[in-house]
Amino acid sequence: MADLKWCPSSWKSKSAAQIVDYPDKQHLERVLTKIHALPPLVTPAEIERLRFQLGAVQRNEAFLLHAGDCAEIFDACTQQNISSKIGLILSFSLILIWGGRLPVVRIGRIAGQYAKPRSSGTEIIDNREVLSFRGDNVNGFDPNDRTPDPERLLSAYFYSTATLNYVRGLLTSGFASLHHPRDWSLSHVRSPALRSEFEKITEGLSDALDFSHTIGADSGKENVPFDRGGGRGVLGEVDFYTSHEGLMLDWEQAMTREVNIPESGTSPKEKSFYNTSAHFLWVGDRTRQLDGAHIEYFRGIRNPIGIKVGPSLENEELIRLLEIVNPNKEIGRVTLITRYGAGKIGDHLAGHIKSVKRSGHPVAWVCDPMHGNTLTSSSGFKTRNFGTIISELTSCISIHAACGSRLGGVSLEFTGELNDEGFSVTECLGGSMELSEEQLGLRYQSFCDPRLNFEQSLDVAFLISNYFKEERLDGKGENNIYAALGGRKTVP
C-alpha cells in the first residue's frame, strides 16, 4: 500500500469509518472550496520544529505532554476558558520539568478538536431516535439540530483561528513567565500525608526559582514586565503546539497544502504535503484500519502523527501500520498513544513494546490512561475513577522499565475551567479532593467524556514528577504519592 501514489484525495478510494453523511453534497463542496482558499492555521516551519522535538522524546531526551478537552465546543471559545487551559498545561509541564529534569514538549488538544467518533450513528432521546451528536463542527447538541451542516466546518475554521490567535498572544506576552506563577494552593488536599508530599515539591520548585533569580539567570530585561518593554527570556518563552483527531477527512483534505520543506537542503527545494490545520494529528482506535481511508490519508502528510493503540490491536498489525505510515523509519514521525484500560494493560503493552523494538521503528510511547477507564456512575453520569487512571499510568511506567523501554509522555483529557464562584468541574471521581459520586452533579459540564479538573490534573503532575525525581536520585522510582491518591495496583 505504501508504494501506491498518494494525493490528498486518495483516501476517497478507500472505505472510510465514521464518515459524516451530508444531505446537501453541493453545499459541502462549496464550503470545502472556500476553506481550501483560506490561510493555513499553522506553518510548515512550526510542524518541522515539532518533528525535531518529538525526535528528542523518542530518544528519551524530552517528555511529551498531550492534553486538553475531549471535544471542544464553539461556546467555550472565550478568554477565560482558553487562559485556564493554557495555564493548566504550563503549570503541569513546570512540575514535570522540576521532577524529571527534562524539557517538556507541549501539545494541546485545542484549536480544532471539535469532532468526536461515535459507536452508533443514532441515539434515543426522550423516546425519539435522532442522529448522534458528532461535535460542533458537524451538528448541534440540541436533539432538534442534529442534521449535519457544512457551514459548521467553516465556523470551526474561524473558532480555531480565534483560539490559536489568542494562545499565540498569551505565549508571546509574558503569560508563561515564571515571575507570575499559577495558584499553588493546596487547600483542596484533604490528606495531611499527601499535602506534605506536595508541599515538598512546591517548596523545592519555589526555591529553585529564587536561586535562578539570585544568580542572575533571569536578570536584565527579564525583570521588566513584558508590557513595559521587558524581554521574555528563557523563563518566559515556551513552545506550544496544537492537535486534533484526524477524523473529518473532507476537512483535513481541504486544509492540506503542498509546499517546500523548510531548510530541506536540497536543490531544487523538496516539496511535501502538510496538514496546516494543526501541528499534530492522531488516528483513533476506531479508524486505524490498515486498508481504510484514514490510514491512507495519514500516510501522505508530513506532520508528526499519533496512533491510538488499544487491546484489539495485534502485534503484527501494529508493525504493518508503522510500515505504512513511516516506511522510511523517520525520526519524530510517529507517536504511539496506548489506551488499554487498567485491567488490560498487563496483557498487551509488553507485547507491543517488544514487537516495535524488534521492528526497528522509532516511536515515542505515550500513555493515555483515560479512554480505557470510563464507566457510568450509579447516578447515571459518565465518569472515570482517578485511582484507576493513575493505576494504568504507573503500570505503564513499570512495564516499559521491565521491557528496557521508557514512557515518553502522557495524553490526558483535562480542563482548568472554573465556574463563577471559582470551583472546578466535577466529572471524575477521587483524587486528592476525594470527589464522590454524590458530588458529580455539582459542576458536570462535559458534552462528551469526563475530564480531570484542575486539582486532579495537578495530582497527576505531582505523581509523575515525584516518580521521575526519585528515579533520577536513587534509581528506584518509588512513589509515596501513588498510594495516597488511591491507586490500585494492577501489574505485579
Short mmCIF file of C-alpha atoms in Angstrom, two decimals:
data_model
loop_
_atom_site.label_atom_id
_atom_site.label_comp_id
_atom_site.label_asym_id
_atom_site.label_seq_id
_atom_site.Cartn_x
_atom_site.Cartn_y
_atom_site.Cartn_z
CA MET A 1 0.00 0.00 0.00
CA ALA A 2 2.76 2.46 0.92
CA ASP A 3 4.21 2.28 -2.62
CA LEU A 4 1.00 3.47 -4.32
CA LYS A 5 0.85 7.08 -5.46
CA TRP A 6 -0.61 9.37 -2.83
CA CYS A 7 -2.52 12.63 -3.11
CA PRO A 8 -4.67 14.50 -0.57
CA SER A 9 -7.83 12.94 -2.04
CA SER A 10 -6.58 9.35 -2.49
CA TRP A 11 -8.36 8.39 0.74
CA LYS A 12 -11.62 8.56 -1.20
CA SER A 13 -10.74 5.29 -2.94
CA LYS A 14 -10.80 3.51 0.44
CA SER A 15 -13.53 2.52 2.85
CA ALA A 16 -14.00 5.28 5.46
CA ALA A 17 -15.15 4.65 9.02
CA GLN A 18 -17.01 7.36 10.99
CA ILE A 19 -17.85 9.25 7.81
CA VAL A 20 -20.49 12.01 8.02
CA ASP A 21 -23.40 11.86 5.56
CA TYR A 22 -24.23 15.41 4.47
CA PRO A 23 -27.68 15.72 2.86
CA ASP A 24 -26.56 18.59 0.59
CA LYS A 25 -23.34 17.46 -1.13
CA GLN A 26 -23.09 20.58 -3.32
CA HIS A 27 -23.25 22.80 -0.24
CA LEU A 28 -20.45 20.74 1.30
CA GLU A 29 -18.25 21.16 -1.78
CA ARG A 30 -18.77 24.93 -1.81
CA VAL A 31 -17.72 25.18 1.84
CA LEU A 32 -14.67 22.94 1.35
CA THR A 33 -13.56 25.01 -1.65
CA LYS A 34 -13.78 28.16 0.47
CA ILE A 35 -11.83 26.52 3.33
CA HIS A 36 -9.08 25.38 0.95
CA ALA A 37 -8.61 29.01 -0.18
CA LEU A 38 -8.27 30.32 3.39
CA PRO A 39 -4.82 30.79 5.01
CA PRO A 40 -3.16 27.95 6.93
CA LEU A 41 -3.58 27.89 10.71
CA VAL A 42 -0.03 26.65 11.32
CA THR A 43 3.19 26.82 9.30
CA PRO A 44 5.44 24.08 7.90
CA ALA A 45 8.35 25.51 9.92
CA GLU A 46 6.41 25.01 13.16
CA ILE A 47 5.48 21.48 12.11
CA GLU A 48 9.13 20.66 11.37
CA ARG A 49 10.16 22.09 14.74
CA LEU A 50 7.70 19.75 16.45
CA ARG A 51 9.01 16.76 14.47
CA PHE A 52 12.50 17.60 15.70
CA GLN A 53 11.34 17.88 19.32
CA LEU A 54 9.41 14.60 19.12
CA GLY A 55 12.65 13.02 17.95
CA ALA A 56 14.08 14.10 21.31
CA VAL A 57 11.12 12.41 23.03
CA GLN A 58 11.90 9.20 21.14
CA ARG A 59 15.50 9.38 22.39
CA ASN A 60 14.30 9.93 25.99
CA GLU A 61 15.71 13.46 25.91
CA ALA A 62 12.31 15.12 26.45
CA PHE A 63 8.83 14.29 27.78
CA LEU A 64 5.58 14.83 25.88
CA LEU A 65 2.50 16.37 27.50
CA HIS A 66 -0.57 15.98 25.27
CA ALA A 67 -3.62 17.43 26.99
CA GLY A 68 -6.86 19.31 26.72
CA ASP A 69 -10.57 18.79 26.15
CA CYS A 70 -12.17 15.58 24.98
CA ALA A 71 -14.01 17.73 22.44
CA GLU A 72 -14.08 21.50 22.19
CA ILE A 73 -17.34 23.36 21.72
CA PHE A 74 -17.78 26.70 19.99
CA ASP A 75 -19.31 28.39 23.05
CA ALA A 76 -16.18 27.58 25.09
CA CYS A 77 -14.04 29.79 22.83
CA THR A 78 -13.69 32.52 25.47
CA GLN A 79 -10.80 34.40 27.02
CA GLN A 80 -11.28 32.76 30.41
CA ASN A 81 -11.55 29.19 29.13
CA ILE A 82 -8.55 29.44 26.83
CA SER A 83 -6.42 31.11 29.51
CA SER A 84 -7.40 28.42 32.02
CA LYS A 85 -6.45 25.59 29.65
CA ILE A 86 -3.09 27.08 28.73
CA GLY A 87 -2.35 27.99 32.35
CA LEU A 88 -3.01 24.42 33.49
CA ILE A 89 -0.82 22.96 30.73
CA LEU A 90 2.00 25.33 31.70
CA SER A 91 1.66 24.51 35.41
CA PHE A 92 1.59 20.78 34.69
CA SER A 93 4.67 20.96 32.47
CA LEU A 94 6.58 23.05 35.02
CA ILE A 95 6.01 20.38 37.69
CA LEU A 96 7.20 17.68 35.26
CA ILE A 97 10.35 19.62 34.41
CA TRP A 98 11.14 20.00 38.10
CA GLY A 99 10.96 16.29 38.79
CA GLY A 100 12.31 14.84 35.56
CA ARG A 101 14.90 17.49 34.64
CA LEU A 102 13.79 17.04 31.05
CA PRO A 103 12.32 19.53 28.57
CA VAL A 104 8.57 19.10 28.08
CA VAL A 105 7.01 19.18 24.62
CA ARG A 106 3.53 20.69 25.00
CA ILE A 107 0.77 19.69 22.57
CA GLY A 108 -2.74 20.87 23.32
CA ARG A 109 -5.98 19.22 22.28
CA ILE A 110 -7.12 22.68 21.24
CA ALA A 111 -7.94 24.94 18.28
CA GLY A 112 -9.60 22.21 16.22
CA GLN A 113 -10.62 19.26 18.44
CA TYR A 114 -14.31 19.62 17.63
CA ALA A 115 -15.29 16.26 16.09
CA LYS A 116 -15.79 13.03 18.01
CA PRO A 117 -16.24 9.43 16.83
CA ARG A 118 -19.38 7.66 17.93
CA SER A 119 -20.13 3.97 18.37
CA SER A 120 -23.57 4.43 16.79
CA GLY A 121 -24.92 6.80 14.16
CA THR A 122 -28.12 7.37 16.12
CA GLU A 123 -29.23 7.57 19.74
CA ILE A 124 -32.53 7.58 21.62
CA ILE A 125 -33.50 10.84 23.37
CA ASP A 126 -36.92 11.20 25.02
CA ASN A 127 -38.15 8.06 23.25
CA ARG A 128 -37.13 9.52 19.89
CA GLU A 129 -34.36 8.26 17.62
CA VAL A 130 -32.10 11.10 16.44
CA LEU A 131 -28.70 11.34 14.79
CA SER A 132 -25.82 11.18 17.27
CA PHE A 133 -24.05 14.37 18.25
CA ARG A 134 -20.80 14.29 16.27
CA GLY A 135 -19.25 17.52 17.54
CA ASP A 136 -19.84 21.22 16.97
CA ASN A 137 -18.20 21.14 13.54
CA VAL A 138 -20.84 18.64 12.35
CA ASN A 139 -24.17 19.17 14.12
CA GLY A 140 -25.71 20.63 17.25
CA PHE A 141 -26.00 19.14 20.72
CA ASP A 142 -29.70 20.04 20.73
CA PRO A 143 -31.65 16.94 19.57
CA ASN A 144 -33.53 19.21 17.14
CA ASP A 145 -30.28 20.34 15.50
CA ARG A 146 -28.71 17.05 14.51
CA THR A 147 -28.68 17.39 10.69
CA PRO A 148 -25.03 17.71 9.56
CA ASP A 149 -24.42 21.28 8.37
CA PRO A 150 -21.37 22.11 6.19
CA GLU A 151 -21.38 25.70 7.47
CA ARG A 152 -20.22 24.33 10.82
CA LEU A 153 -16.93 23.34 9.17
CA LEU A 154 -16.41 26.98 8.21
CA SER A 155 -17.31 28.04 11.75
CA ALA A 156 -14.78 25.54 13.07
CA TYR A 157 -12.07 27.19 10.95
CA PHE A 158 -12.76 30.62 12.42
CA TYR A 159 -13.19 29.40 16.01
CA SER A 160 -9.87 27.54 15.65
CA THR A 161 -8.29 30.68 14.25
CA ALA A 162 -9.57 32.81 17.13
CA THR A 163 -8.40 30.26 19.69
CA LEU A 164 -4.95 29.89 18.17
CA ASN A 165 -4.56 33.66 17.79
CA TYR A 166 -5.27 34.18 21.49
CA VAL A 167 -2.95 31.32 22.50
CA ARG A 168 -0.14 32.84 20.44
CA GLY A 169 -0.84 36.23 22.00
CA LEU A 170 -0.72 34.82 25.52
CA LEU A 171 2.55 32.98 24.97
CA THR A 172 4.30 35.95 23.37
CA SER A 173 3.28 38.48 26.03
CA GLY A 174 4.69 37.04 29.24
CA PHE A 175 1.82 34.71 30.21
CA ALA A 176 4.25 31.79 30.55
CA SER A 177 6.71 33.74 32.71
CA LEU A 178 7.73 32.08 35.96
CA HIS A 179 7.59 35.53 37.52
CA HIS A 180 3.80 35.11 37.50
CA PRO A 181 3.31 31.63 38.97
CA ARG A 182 -0.01 29.80 38.97
CA ASP A 183 -2.03 29.26 42.12
CA TRP A 184 -0.12 26.66 44.12
CA SER A 185 -2.78 26.50 46.85
CA LEU A 186 -3.11 23.02 48.33
CA SER A 187 -6.29 23.77 50.25
CA HIS A 188 -8.18 21.10 48.28
CA VAL A 189 -5.89 18.31 49.50
CA ARG A 190 -7.67 16.53 52.34
CA SER A 191 -4.95 14.03 53.27
CA PRO A 192 -2.28 15.54 55.58
CA ALA A 193 0.30 12.99 54.35
CA LEU A 194 -0.43 13.82 50.73
CA ARG A 195 -0.33 17.57 51.38
CA SER A 196 3.09 17.09 52.97
CA GLU A 197 4.37 15.29 49.86
CA PHE A 198 3.01 18.02 47.60
CA GLU A 199 4.50 20.76 49.75
CA LYS A 200 7.96 19.22 49.41
CA ILE A 201 7.71 19.55 45.65
CA THR A 202 6.28 23.09 45.57
CA GLU A 203 8.80 24.33 48.13
CA GLY A 204 11.67 22.83 46.15
CA LEU A 205 10.37 24.38 42.96
CA SER A 206 9.98 27.81 44.52
CA ASP A 207 13.47 27.51 46.00
CA ALA A 208 14.93 26.75 42.56
CA LEU A 209 13.20 29.77 41.02
CA ASP A 210 14.52 32.02 43.78
CA PHE A 211 18.02 30.64 43.19
CA SER A 212 17.75 31.36 39.45
CA HIS A 213 16.76 34.92 40.21
CA THR A 214 19.57 35.38 42.73
CA ILE A 215 22.37 34.23 40.42
CA GLY A 216 21.04 36.34 37.56
CA ALA A 217 19.63 33.65 35.31
CA ASP A 218 16.66 35.94 34.75
CA SER A 219 18.45 39.27 35.07
CA GLY A 220 18.28 42.31 32.84
CA LYS A 221 15.20 42.88 30.72
CA GLU A 222 13.60 39.70 32.06
CA ASN A 223 12.98 41.52 35.35
CA VAL A 224 10.93 44.14 33.50
CA PRO A 225 7.30 43.27 32.70
CA PHE A 226 6.72 42.37 29.06
CA ASP A 227 4.19 45.18 28.61
CA ARG A 228 6.85 47.67 29.81
CA GLY A 229 9.39 46.65 27.22
CA GLY A 230 10.85 43.64 29.01
CA GLY A 231 12.02 40.54 27.19
CA ARG A 232 10.59 37.06 27.57
CA GLY A 233 13.87 35.25 28.16
CA VAL A 234 14.40 31.58 28.94
CA LEU A 235 11.95 31.61 31.87
CA GLY A 236 9.11 33.16 29.89
CA GLU A 237 9.33 31.60 26.44
CA VAL A 238 7.77 28.24 25.59
CA ASP A 239 6.79 26.29 22.51
CA PHE A 240 3.18 25.21 22.25
CA TYR A 241 1.59 23.08 19.56
CA THR A 242 -1.99 22.25 18.57
CA SER A 243 -3.57 18.91 17.73
CA HIS A 244 -6.81 17.13 16.98
CA GLU A 245 -8.03 13.71 15.93
CA GLY A 246 -7.89 13.49 12.14
CA LEU A 247 -11.45 12.29 11.85
CA MET A 248 -13.15 14.54 9.28
CA LEU A 249 -11.21 13.68 6.14
CA ASP A 250 -13.03 16.21 3.91
CA TRP A 251 -11.85 18.92 6.31
CA GLU A 252 -8.32 17.51 6.56
CA GLN A 253 -8.01 17.37 2.76
CA ALA A 254 -9.20 20.99 2.43
CA MET A 255 -6.51 22.11 4.90
CA THR A 256 -3.69 20.15 3.20
CA ARG A 257 -1.12 22.21 1.28
CA GLU A 258 1.86 21.21 -0.87
CA VAL A 259 4.78 23.49 -0.03
CA ASN A 260 8.57 23.47 0.19
CA ILE A 261 10.04 21.66 3.16
CA PRO A 262 11.72 24.38 5.26
CA GLU A 263 15.53 24.13 5.18
CA SER A 264 15.36 20.84 3.28
CA GLY A 265 18.90 21.34 1.98
CA THR A 266 18.00 20.09 -1.49
CA SER A 267 18.21 21.93 -4.79
CA PRO A 268 15.62 22.44 -6.12
CA LYS A 269 13.81 22.54 -2.81
CA GLU A 270 11.92 19.37 -1.94
CA LYS A 271 8.15 19.71 -1.58
CA SER A 272 5.79 17.83 0.68
CA PHE A 273 2.16 17.86 1.83
CA TYR A 274 1.38 19.41 5.22
CA ASN A 275 -1.92 19.42 7.04
CA THR A 276 -2.00 23.08 8.05
CA SER A 277 -4.97 22.86 10.43
CA ALA A 278 -2.79 21.61 13.31
CA HIS A 279 0.80 20.71 14.10
CA PHE A 280 -0.03 17.16 15.21
CA LEU A 281 -2.86 14.82 14.25
CA TRP A 282 -3.76 11.39 15.55
CA VAL A 283 -5.77 8.50 14.19
CA GLY A 284 -8.17 6.88 16.64
CA ASP A 285 -8.80 3.31 17.69
CA ARG A 286 -11.99 3.23 15.58
CA THR A 287 -10.40 4.50 12.35
CA ARG A 288 -6.95 2.83 12.13
CA GLN A 289 -7.93 0.06 9.67
CA LEU A 290 -4.90 -0.93 7.57
CA ASP A 291 -6.82 -0.63 4.30
CA GLY A 292 -9.05 2.24 5.44
CA ALA A 293 -9.36 5.83 4.33
CA HIS A 294 -7.83 7.38 7.45
CA ILE A 295 -4.56 5.48 7.29
CA GLU A 296 -4.42 6.22 3.56
CA TYR A 297 -4.67 9.95 4.31
CA PHE A 298 -2.26 9.87 7.27
CA ARG A 299 0.49 8.09 5.36
CA GLY A 300 0.88 11.00 2.95
CA ILE A 301 1.12 14.07 5.19
CA ARG A 302 4.44 15.21 6.62
CA ASN A 303 3.04 16.23 10.03
CA PRO A 304 4.06 14.11 13.00
CA ILE A 305 1.17 11.76 13.75
CA GLY A 306 -0.18 9.77 16.65
CA ILE A 307 -1.74 6.31 16.52
CA LYS A 308 -4.07 5.15 19.30
CA VAL A 309 -3.08 1.63 20.39
CA GLY A 310 -5.72 -0.40 22.22
CA PRO A 311 -6.21 -4.02 23.33
CA SER A 312 -7.77 -5.01 19.99
CA LEU A 313 -4.58 -4.19 18.04
CA GLU A 314 -2.50 -7.30 17.35
CA ASN A 315 1.31 -7.08 17.49
CA GLU A 316 1.71 -7.87 13.78
CA GLU A 317 -0.97 -5.36 12.81
CA LEU A 318 0.82 -2.63 14.74
CA ILE A 319 4.03 -3.26 12.80
CA ARG A 320 2.16 -3.23 9.49
CA LEU A 321 0.65 0.11 10.48
CA LEU A 322 4.10 1.54 11.17
CA GLU A 323 5.38 0.25 7.83
CA ILE A 324 2.53 2.00 6.02
CA VAL A 325 2.72 5.42 7.72
CA ASN A 326 6.50 5.52 8.21
CA PRO A 327 8.16 3.19 5.66
CA ASN A 328 11.49 5.05 5.85
CA LYS A 329 11.58 4.93 9.66
CA GLU A 330 11.91 8.71 10.01
CA ILE A 331 12.72 10.12 13.43
CA GLY A 332 9.97 12.19 15.06
CA ARG A 333 7.25 10.95 12.72
CA VAL A 334 5.16 8.52 14.84
CA THR A 335 3.86 8.66 18.41
CA LEU A 336 2.09 5.59 19.80
CA ILE A 337 -0.63 6.53 22.29
CA THR A 338 -1.58 3.46 24.31
CA ARG A 339 -5.07 3.20 25.84
CA TYR A 340 -5.84 -0.27 27.19
CA GLY A 341 -7.63 0.18 30.50
CA ALA A 342 -6.08 -0.53 33.89
CA GLY A 343 -7.26 -4.13 33.86
CA LYS A 344 -5.93 -4.93 30.38
CA ILE A 345 -2.60 -3.12 30.11
CA GLY A 346 -0.69 -6.07 31.60
CA ASP A 347 -1.96 -8.35 28.83
CA HIS A 348 -0.99 -6.18 25.86
CA LEU A 349 1.62 -3.45 26.41
CA ALA A 350 4.70 -5.65 26.78
CA GLY A 351 3.93 -7.49 23.54
CA HIS A 352 3.51 -4.22 21.67
CA ILE A 353 6.77 -2.83 23.06
CA LYS A 354 8.77 -5.94 22.16
CA SER A 355 7.31 -6.09 18.64
CA VAL A 356 8.16 -2.45 17.94
CA LYS A 357 11.68 -2.87 19.31
CA ARG A 358 12.28 -5.86 17.02
CA SER A 359 10.98 -3.90 14.01
CA GLY A 360 13.47 -1.07 14.49
CA HIS A 361 10.76 1.59 14.06
CA PRO A 362 11.46 4.78 16.02
CA VAL A 363 8.41 5.77 18.09
CA ALA A 364 7.52 7.85 21.10
CA TRP A 365 5.50 5.88 23.65
CA VAL A 366 2.71 7.88 25.31
CA CYS A 367 0.18 6.66 27.87
CA ASP A 368 -3.50 7.64 27.59
CA PRO A 369 -4.89 6.40 30.93
CA MET A 370 -8.28 7.98 30.30
CA HIS A 371 -10.13 6.27 27.45
CA GLY A 372 -9.91 2.68 28.66
CA ASN A 373 -11.26 3.52 32.11
CA THR A 374 -14.65 5.12 31.52
CA LEU A 375 -17.69 3.96 33.49
CA THR A 376 -21.23 5.03 34.33
CA SER A 377 -21.89 6.04 37.93
CA SER A 378 -24.92 4.85 39.88
CA SER A 379 -26.33 8.35 39.42
CA GLY A 380 -26.11 7.99 35.62
CA PHE A 381 -23.08 10.21 34.95
CA LYS A 382 -20.35 9.09 32.57
CA THR A 383 -17.22 9.25 34.72
CA ARG A 384 -13.75 7.89 35.45
CA ASN A 385 -12.16 6.87 38.72
CA PHE A 386 -8.94 8.74 39.47
CA GLY A 387 -7.40 5.75 41.21
CA THR A 388 -7.91 3.60 38.10
CA ILE A 389 -6.45 6.31 35.86
CA ILE A 390 -3.20 6.54 37.82
CA SER A 391 -3.07 2.76 38.13
CA GLU A 392 -2.87 2.42 34.34
CA LEU A 393 -0.31 5.23 34.21
CA THR A 394 2.01 3.74 36.83
CA SER A 395 1.58 0.24 35.37
CA CYS A 396 2.62 1.67 32.03
CA ILE A 397 5.79 3.14 33.54
CA SER A 398 6.65 -0.16 35.22
CA ILE A 399 6.04 -2.31 32.13
CA HIS A 400 8.19 -0.05 29.99
CA ALA A 401 11.00 -0.31 32.53
CA ALA A 402 10.70 -4.11 32.61
CA CYS A 403 10.92 -4.22 28.80
CA GLY A 404 14.00 -1.98 28.61
CA SER A 405 11.86 0.86 27.31
CA ARG A 406 10.73 4.17 28.77
CA LEU A 407 7.46 6.02 28.82
CA GLY A 408 7.90 9.17 26.76
CA GLY A 409 4.75 11.08 27.57
CA VAL A 410 1.18 11.23 28.79
CA SER A 411 -2.08 12.07 26.99
CA LEU A 412 -4.82 13.44 29.25
CA GLU A 413 -8.29 14.90 28.98
CA PHE A 414 -8.33 17.73 31.49
CA THR A 415 -9.62 21.23 31.96
CA GLY A 416 -8.69 24.21 34.07
CA GLU A 417 -12.19 25.69 33.77
CA LEU A 418 -13.71 27.26 36.87
CA ASN A 419 -17.28 28.44 37.41
CA ASP A 420 -18.21 31.98 38.50
CA GLU A 421 -17.58 31.05 42.14
CA GLY A 422 -14.12 29.70 41.34
CA PHE A 423 -14.92 25.99 41.64
CA SER A 424 -13.58 23.30 39.29
CA VAL A 425 -15.70 20.91 37.24
CA THR A 426 -16.79 17.66 38.90
CA GLU A 427 -16.57 14.92 36.26
CA CYS A 428 -14.03 12.34 37.53
CA LEU A 429 -14.17 10.58 40.90
CA GLY A 430 -11.47 10.70 43.54
CA GLY A 431 -8.12 12.45 43.56
CA SER A 432 -6.69 14.45 46.44
CA MET A 433 -10.01 16.32 46.76
CA GLU A 434 -11.76 12.91 47.20
CA LEU A 435 -14.60 13.73 44.82
CA SER A 436 -17.56 11.40 45.49
CA GLU A 437 -20.39 10.13 43.28
CA GLU A 438 -22.81 12.42 45.12
CA GLN A 439 -20.71 15.43 44.01
CA LEU A 440 -20.58 14.61 40.28
CA GLY A 441 -23.72 16.60 39.53
CA LEU A 442 -22.45 19.79 41.18
CA ARG A 443 -20.49 21.10 38.17
CA TYR A 444 -20.63 18.40 35.48
CA GLN A 445 -20.10 20.35 32.25
CA SER A 446 -18.67 17.96 29.63
CA PHE A 447 -20.66 17.35 26.43
CA CYS A 448 -18.50 14.32 25.74
CA ASP A 449 -16.12 12.38 28.00
CA PRO A 450 -15.38 13.24 31.66
CA ARG A 451 -12.25 15.32 32.25
CA LEU A 452 -9.85 15.67 35.14
CA ASN A 453 -10.34 19.03 36.82
CA PHE A 454 -7.63 21.50 37.83
CA GLU A 455 -6.83 19.84 41.15
CA GLN A 456 -6.92 16.28 39.82
CA SER A 457 -4.69 17.28 36.91
CA LEU A 458 -2.04 18.64 39.22
CA ASP A 459 -2.35 15.43 41.24
CA VAL A 460 -1.19 13.55 38.13
CA ALA A 461 1.58 16.08 37.52
CA PHE A 462 2.93 15.67 41.06
CA LEU A 463 2.69 11.88 40.74
CA ILE A 464 4.79 11.76 37.56
CA SER A 465 7.20 14.43 38.76
CA ASN A 466 7.86 12.69 42.07
CA TYR A 467 8.32 9.32 40.34
CA PHE A 468 10.94 10.65 37.94
CA LYS A 469 12.67 12.65 40.67
CA GLU A 470 13.10 9.57 42.88
CA GLU A 471 14.17 7.50 39.88
CA ARG A 472 16.74 10.14 38.97
CA LEU A 473 18.12 10.36 42.51
CA ASP A 474 18.13 6.73 43.66
CA GLY A 475 17.17 4.71 40.60
CA LYS A 476 14.09 3.18 42.23
CA GLY A 477 11.26 5.49 41.28
CA GLU A 478 9.28 4.53 44.38
CA ASN A 479 6.35 6.83 44.85
CA ASN A 480 4.58 7.63 48.12
CA ILE A 481 2.01 9.81 46.34
CA TYR A 482 0.63 6.88 44.34
CA ALA A 483 -0.97 5.04 47.25
CA ALA A 484 -2.18 8.26 48.88
CA LEU A 485 -4.07 9.19 45.73
CA GLY A 486 -5.96 5.91 45.68
CA GLY A 487 -4.01 3.97 43.08
CA ARG A 488 -4.88 0.35 42.52
CA LYS A 489 -2.01 -1.98 41.75
CA THR A 490 -2.85 -3.96 38.58
CA VAL A 491 0.58 -5.19 37.47
CA PRO A 492 2.86 -7.30 39.72
#
